[in-house]
XYZ file of C-alpha atoms in Angstrom:
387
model
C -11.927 14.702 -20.974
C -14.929 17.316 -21.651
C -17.257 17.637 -19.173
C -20.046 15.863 -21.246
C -17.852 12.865 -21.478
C -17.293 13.079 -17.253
C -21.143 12.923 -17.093
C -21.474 10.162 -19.172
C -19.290 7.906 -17.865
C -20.014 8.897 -14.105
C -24.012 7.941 -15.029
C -22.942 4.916 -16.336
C -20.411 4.045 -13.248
C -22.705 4.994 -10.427
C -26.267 3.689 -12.143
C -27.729 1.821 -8.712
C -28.364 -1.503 -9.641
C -25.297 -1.587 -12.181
C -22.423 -3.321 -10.987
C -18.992 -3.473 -12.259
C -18.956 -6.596 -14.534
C -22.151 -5.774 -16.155
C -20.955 -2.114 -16.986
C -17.623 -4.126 -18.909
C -20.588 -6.115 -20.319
C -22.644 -2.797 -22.073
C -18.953 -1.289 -23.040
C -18.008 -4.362 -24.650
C -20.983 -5.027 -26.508
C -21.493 -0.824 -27.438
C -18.314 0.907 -27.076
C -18.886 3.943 -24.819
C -21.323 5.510 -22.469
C -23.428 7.568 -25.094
C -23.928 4.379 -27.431
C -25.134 2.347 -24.359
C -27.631 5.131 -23.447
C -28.676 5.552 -26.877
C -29.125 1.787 -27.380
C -32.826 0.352 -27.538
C -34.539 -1.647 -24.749
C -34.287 -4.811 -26.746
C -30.324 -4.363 -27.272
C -29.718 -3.974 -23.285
C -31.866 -6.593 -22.590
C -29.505 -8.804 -24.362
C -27.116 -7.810 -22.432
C -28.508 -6.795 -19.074
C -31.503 -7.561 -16.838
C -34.737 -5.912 -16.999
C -34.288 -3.514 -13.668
C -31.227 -2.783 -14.908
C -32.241 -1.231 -18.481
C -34.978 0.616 -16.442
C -32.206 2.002 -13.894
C -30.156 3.201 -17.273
C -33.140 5.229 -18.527
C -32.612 8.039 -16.221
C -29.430 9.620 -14.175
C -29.072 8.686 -11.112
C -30.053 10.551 -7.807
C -27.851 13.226 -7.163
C -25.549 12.527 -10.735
C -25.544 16.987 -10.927
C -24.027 17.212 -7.917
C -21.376 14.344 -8.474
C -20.684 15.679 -12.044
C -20.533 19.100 -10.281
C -17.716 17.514 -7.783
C -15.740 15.827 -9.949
C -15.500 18.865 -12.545
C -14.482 21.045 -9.817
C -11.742 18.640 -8.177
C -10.282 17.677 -11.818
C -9.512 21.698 -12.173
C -8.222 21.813 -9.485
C -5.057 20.718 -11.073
C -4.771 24.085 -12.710
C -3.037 26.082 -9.328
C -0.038 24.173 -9.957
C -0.834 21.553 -7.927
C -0.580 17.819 -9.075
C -2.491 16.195 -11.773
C -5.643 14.578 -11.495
C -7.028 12.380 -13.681
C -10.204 10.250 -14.452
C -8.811 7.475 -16.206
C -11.487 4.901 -17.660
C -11.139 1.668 -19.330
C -9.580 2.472 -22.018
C -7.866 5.814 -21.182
C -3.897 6.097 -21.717
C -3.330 7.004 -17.950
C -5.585 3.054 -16.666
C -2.598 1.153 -14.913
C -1.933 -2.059 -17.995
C -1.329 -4.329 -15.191
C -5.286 -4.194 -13.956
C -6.857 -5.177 -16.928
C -5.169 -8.463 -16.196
C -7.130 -8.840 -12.909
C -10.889 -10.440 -13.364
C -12.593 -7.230 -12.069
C -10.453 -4.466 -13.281
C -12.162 -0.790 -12.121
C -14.385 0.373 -14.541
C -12.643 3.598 -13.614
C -10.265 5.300 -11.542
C -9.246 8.300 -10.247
C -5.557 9.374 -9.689
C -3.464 12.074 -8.689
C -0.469 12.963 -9.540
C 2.299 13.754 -11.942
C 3.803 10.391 -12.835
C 1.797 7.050 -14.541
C 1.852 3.842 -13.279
C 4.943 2.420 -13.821
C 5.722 -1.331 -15.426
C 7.483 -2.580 -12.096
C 6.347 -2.150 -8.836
C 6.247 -4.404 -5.613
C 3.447 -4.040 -2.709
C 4.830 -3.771 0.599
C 1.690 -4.163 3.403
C 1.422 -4.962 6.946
C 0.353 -3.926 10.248
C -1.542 -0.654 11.652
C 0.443 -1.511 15.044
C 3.793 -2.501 13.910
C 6.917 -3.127 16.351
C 9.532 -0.736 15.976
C 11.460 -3.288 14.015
C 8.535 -4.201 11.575
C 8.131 -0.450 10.633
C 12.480 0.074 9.996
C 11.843 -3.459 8.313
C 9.323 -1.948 6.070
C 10.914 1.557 5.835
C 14.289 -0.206 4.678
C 12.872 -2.546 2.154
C 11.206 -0.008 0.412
C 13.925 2.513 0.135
C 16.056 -0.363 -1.001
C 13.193 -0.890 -3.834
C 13.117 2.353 -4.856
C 16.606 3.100 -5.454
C 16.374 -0.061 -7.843
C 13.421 1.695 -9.323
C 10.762 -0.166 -8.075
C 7.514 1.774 -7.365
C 6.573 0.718 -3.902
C 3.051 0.038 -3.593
C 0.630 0.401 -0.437
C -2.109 1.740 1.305
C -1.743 4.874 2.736
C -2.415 3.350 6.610
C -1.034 3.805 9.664
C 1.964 1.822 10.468
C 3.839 -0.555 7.885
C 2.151 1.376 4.705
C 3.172 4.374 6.153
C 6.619 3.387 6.735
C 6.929 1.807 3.166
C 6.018 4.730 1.484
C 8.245 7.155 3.091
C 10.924 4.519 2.622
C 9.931 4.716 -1.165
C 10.197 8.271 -0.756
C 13.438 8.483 0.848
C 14.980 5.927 -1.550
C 14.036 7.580 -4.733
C 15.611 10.929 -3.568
C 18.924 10.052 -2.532
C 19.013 7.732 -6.387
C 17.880 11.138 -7.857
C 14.492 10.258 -8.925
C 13.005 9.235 -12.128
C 10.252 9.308 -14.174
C 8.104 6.958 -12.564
C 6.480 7.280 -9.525
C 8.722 6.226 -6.308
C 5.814 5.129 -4.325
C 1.819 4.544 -5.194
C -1.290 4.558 -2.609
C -4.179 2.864 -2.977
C -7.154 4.391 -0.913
C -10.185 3.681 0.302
C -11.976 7.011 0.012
C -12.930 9.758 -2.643
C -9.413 11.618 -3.898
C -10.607 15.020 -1.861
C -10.426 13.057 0.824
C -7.662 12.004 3.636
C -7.298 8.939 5.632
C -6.358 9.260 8.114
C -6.007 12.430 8.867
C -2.785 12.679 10.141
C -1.304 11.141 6.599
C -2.563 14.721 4.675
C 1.242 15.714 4.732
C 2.119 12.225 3.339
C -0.375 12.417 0.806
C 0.840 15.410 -0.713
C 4.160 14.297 -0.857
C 3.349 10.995 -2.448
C 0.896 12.893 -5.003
C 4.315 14.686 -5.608
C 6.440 12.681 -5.663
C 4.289 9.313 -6.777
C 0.991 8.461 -7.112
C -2.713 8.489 -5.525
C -5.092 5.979 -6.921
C -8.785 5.235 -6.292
C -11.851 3.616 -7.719
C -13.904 5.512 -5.067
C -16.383 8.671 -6.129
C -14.931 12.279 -5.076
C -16.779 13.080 -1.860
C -16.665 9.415 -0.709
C -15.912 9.034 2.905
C -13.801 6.610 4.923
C -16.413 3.676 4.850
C -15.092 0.401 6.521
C -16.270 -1.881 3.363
C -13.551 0.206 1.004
C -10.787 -0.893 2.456
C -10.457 -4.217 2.129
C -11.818 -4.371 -1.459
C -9.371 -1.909 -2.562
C -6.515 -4.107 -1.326
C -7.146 -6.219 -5.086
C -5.721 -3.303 -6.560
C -2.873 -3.137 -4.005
C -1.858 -6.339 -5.201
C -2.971 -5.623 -8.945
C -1.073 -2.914 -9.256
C 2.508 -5.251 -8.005
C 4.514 -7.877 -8.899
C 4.472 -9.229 -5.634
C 2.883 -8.632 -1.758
C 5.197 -8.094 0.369
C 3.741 -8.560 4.047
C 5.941 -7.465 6.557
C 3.938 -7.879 9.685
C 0.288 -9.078 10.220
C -2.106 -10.386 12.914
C -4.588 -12.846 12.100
C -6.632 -12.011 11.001
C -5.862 -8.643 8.659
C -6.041 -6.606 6.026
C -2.594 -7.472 4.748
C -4.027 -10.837 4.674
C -6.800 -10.092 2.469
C -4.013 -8.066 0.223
C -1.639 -11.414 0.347
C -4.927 -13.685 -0.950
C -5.615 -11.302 -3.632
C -2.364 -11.971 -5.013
C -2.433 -15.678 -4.786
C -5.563 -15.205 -6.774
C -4.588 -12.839 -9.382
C -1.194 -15.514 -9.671
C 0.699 -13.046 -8.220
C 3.702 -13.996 -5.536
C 3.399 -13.399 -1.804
C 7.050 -12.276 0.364
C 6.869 -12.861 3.907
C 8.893 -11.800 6.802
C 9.535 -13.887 9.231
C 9.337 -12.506 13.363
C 9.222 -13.515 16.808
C 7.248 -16.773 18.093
C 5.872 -14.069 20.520
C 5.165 -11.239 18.696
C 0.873 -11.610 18.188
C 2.076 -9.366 14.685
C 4.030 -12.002 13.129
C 1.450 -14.885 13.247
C -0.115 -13.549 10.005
C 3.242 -14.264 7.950
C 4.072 -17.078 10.033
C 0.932 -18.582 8.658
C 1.627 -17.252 5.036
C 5.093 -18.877 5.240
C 3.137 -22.051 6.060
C 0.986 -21.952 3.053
C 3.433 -21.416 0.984
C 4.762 -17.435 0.552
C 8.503 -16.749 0.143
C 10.438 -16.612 3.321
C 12.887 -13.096 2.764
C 15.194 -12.121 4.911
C 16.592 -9.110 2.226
C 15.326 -7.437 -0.922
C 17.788 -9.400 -3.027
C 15.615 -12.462 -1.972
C 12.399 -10.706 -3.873
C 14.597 -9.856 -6.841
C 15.902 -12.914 -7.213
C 12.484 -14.575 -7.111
C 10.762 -11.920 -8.966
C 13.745 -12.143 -11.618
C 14.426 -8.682 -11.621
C 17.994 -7.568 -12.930
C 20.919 -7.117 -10.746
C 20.393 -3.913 -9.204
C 22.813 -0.784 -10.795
C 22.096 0.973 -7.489
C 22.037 -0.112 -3.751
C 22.116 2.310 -1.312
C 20.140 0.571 0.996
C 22.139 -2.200 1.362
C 25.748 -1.150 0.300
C 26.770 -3.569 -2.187
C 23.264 -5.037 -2.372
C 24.211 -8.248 -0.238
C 23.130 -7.148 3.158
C 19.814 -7.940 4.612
C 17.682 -4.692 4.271
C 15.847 -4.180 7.533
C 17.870 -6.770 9.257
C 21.665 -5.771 10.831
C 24.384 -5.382 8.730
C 27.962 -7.482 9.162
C 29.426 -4.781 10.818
C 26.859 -4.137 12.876
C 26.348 -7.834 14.517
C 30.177 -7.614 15.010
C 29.779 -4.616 17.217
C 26.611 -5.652 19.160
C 28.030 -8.754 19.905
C 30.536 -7.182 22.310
C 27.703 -5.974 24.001
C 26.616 -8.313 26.752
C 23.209 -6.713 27.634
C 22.014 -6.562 23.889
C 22.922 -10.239 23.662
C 20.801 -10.912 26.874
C 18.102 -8.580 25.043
C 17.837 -10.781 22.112
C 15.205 -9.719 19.506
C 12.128 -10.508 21.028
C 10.149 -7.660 23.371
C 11.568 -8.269 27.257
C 10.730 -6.853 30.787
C 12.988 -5.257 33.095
C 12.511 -8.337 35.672
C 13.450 -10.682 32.745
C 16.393 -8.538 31.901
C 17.953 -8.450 35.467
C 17.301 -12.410 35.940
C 19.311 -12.650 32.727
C 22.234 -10.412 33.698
C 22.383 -10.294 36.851
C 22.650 -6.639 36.765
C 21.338 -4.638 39.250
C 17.877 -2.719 38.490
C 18.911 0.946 38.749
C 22.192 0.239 36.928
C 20.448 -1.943 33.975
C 17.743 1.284 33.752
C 20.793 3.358 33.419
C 22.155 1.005 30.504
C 18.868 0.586 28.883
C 18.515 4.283 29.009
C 22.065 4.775 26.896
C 20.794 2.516 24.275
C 17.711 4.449 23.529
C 19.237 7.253 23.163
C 21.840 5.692 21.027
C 18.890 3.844 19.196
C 19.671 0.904 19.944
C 16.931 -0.303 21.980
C 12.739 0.930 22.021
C 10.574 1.140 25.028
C 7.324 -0.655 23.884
C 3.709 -0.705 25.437
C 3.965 -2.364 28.807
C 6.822 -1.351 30.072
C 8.712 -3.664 27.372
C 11.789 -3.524 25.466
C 12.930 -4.368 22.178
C 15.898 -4.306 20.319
C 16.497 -2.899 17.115
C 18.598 -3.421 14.058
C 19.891 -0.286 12.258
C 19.277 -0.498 8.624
């Protein structure tokens, strides 16, 4: 795209006043930017209201300085970084699958080296996941991605972080491909990380995957963004997978933008006590998939058989949950049966076993370090399945 073509489009895109759906309006009744500025009053007016054919007249406040921006971060492709893309209506590199949502982006902005690919599943969840929700999420996303499923999320703490490096993990040990193995959706300008402590993620996903945004370069972390870019989350999918939620959430919001769009929700099911599986309790109750493996979204989703499993072995095993051999081998364990899988105290613990205090801290102690059990916030412990 020539710079000219960049300014037109950002006037058009950021024109106060000028919302989304009546931009699609003036582009389907003119064809692109330059025809709707160079259209007369009486020809807009058809089309738009009077404050808005006034707004069009001129560029917006501060539309150098955005052009200036956007020029500059589009180049900077050119050290051998990633690619970056503005990708309009109508441009090869738009994702397909958003024009079939009812307000597709006018534009977006994306970086990285691999297009949207035709499959893809949204995993989404919790900031504050249990140990077991994030090796849930972690597990059913490498399991994706070795099928070849792009894994979809949103770049947060917690369950999207988990599910993309999953994604990540998965598509390296099947030896890539040429679609990206995992894409985030943000809610800020391209230049810009959040959180902060994701910047080494991000570059690996814009690697490795993909960024995407409908967000200006130079826009910050505003509260509003995120949960209208969770439509795209679940535009951008087959189906939501929500792997743990409160009530309410984000990965709510996600899951309803699916049911909207006709899309299928996936929930995991948790503890009765756990305050972060009350949001998929609920979504089980209104009617999203109960999975207990990825075979169960395949199968719904009527995917193929998968020609690669290394998640799972032969594809049968629950990812995220224990595997046969596994259960076999806990269940010798007394203390891990008294454990169960909901979060205990020590004082519950001893009441169950019987075992003495210092001796059970002793025991407890071995299975952390063998990974078999997590200390969690208030003195609480929880055991965990190895994927």
């Amino acid at each position: 795209m020539e710079r000219d073509e960049l300014a037109d489009w950002l006037r058009l895109t950021e024109t106060p006043g000028l919302g989304p759906v009546s931009v699609r309006r003036l582009l389907a009744a003119f064809g692109l930017p330059p025809a709707v500025f160079d259209a007369t009053d009486a020809a807009l007016g058809a089309v738009i209201g009077p404050a808005q054919v006034r707004a069009l007249r001129a560029p917006p406040l501060g539309h150098a300085a955005l052009v200036e921006a956007t020029w500059t971060w589009l180049q900077g492709a050119g050290d051998g970084g990633p690619a970056r893309r503005f990708a309009p209506l109508g441009d090869p590199a738009y994702p397909p699958a958003l024009l079939a949502m009812a307000d597709p982006p006018v534009a977006l902005y994306l970086m990285g080296n691999r297009l949207p690919p035709a499959t893809a599943i949204a995993i989404v969840g919790t900031r504050h996941p249990t140990p077991q929700g994030a090796q849930n999420a972690h597990a059913f996303a490498r399991h994706f991605a070795t099928e070849g499923l792009a894994v979809v999320s949103g770049l947060a703490l917690g369950i999207d972080a988990a599910a993309h490096e999953g994604a990540l993990e998965g598509a390296a040990a099947a030896g890539g491909g040429t679609g990206p193995a995992t894409i985030a959706v943000v809610g800020t300008g391209l230049d810009r990380v959040y959180p902060r402590r994701h910047l080494a993620l991000a570059r690996r996903i814009a690697a490795e995957g993909l960024l995407v945004s409908e967000y200006p370069i130079g826009t910050p972390p505003l509260a509003a963004n995120f949960p209208k870019r969770n439509r795209l989350i679940a535009g951008l999918s087959l189906g939501t997978l929500v792997v743990e939620a409160a009530q309410p959430s984000g990965s709510l919001i996600t899951a309803q933008c699916a049911v909207e769009q006709g899309k299928e929700v996936f929930a995991i099911p948790g503890s009765i006590h756990n305050p972060q599986s009350r949001g998929c309790h609920a979504l089980i109750r209104q009617g999203a998939k109960l999975v207990e493996s990825a075979q169960d979204v395949r199968e719904e989703l009527r995917l193929p058989a998968a020609t690669i499993s290394i998640a799972d072995g032969a594809g049968g095993t629950c990812a995220g949950g224990p595997k046969p051999s596994q259960i076999a081998a806990d269940g010798d364990d007394p203390l891990l049966d008294a454990l169960g899988w909901d979060v205990v105290g020590l004082d519950a613990l001893v009441a169950r076993t019987g075992i003495p205090t210092a001796e059970l801290q002793v025991r407890l102690l071995e299975l952390e370090l063998d990974d078999r059990v997590v200390r969690v916030a208030g003195g609480l412990f929880q055991r965990v399945a190895r994927a």
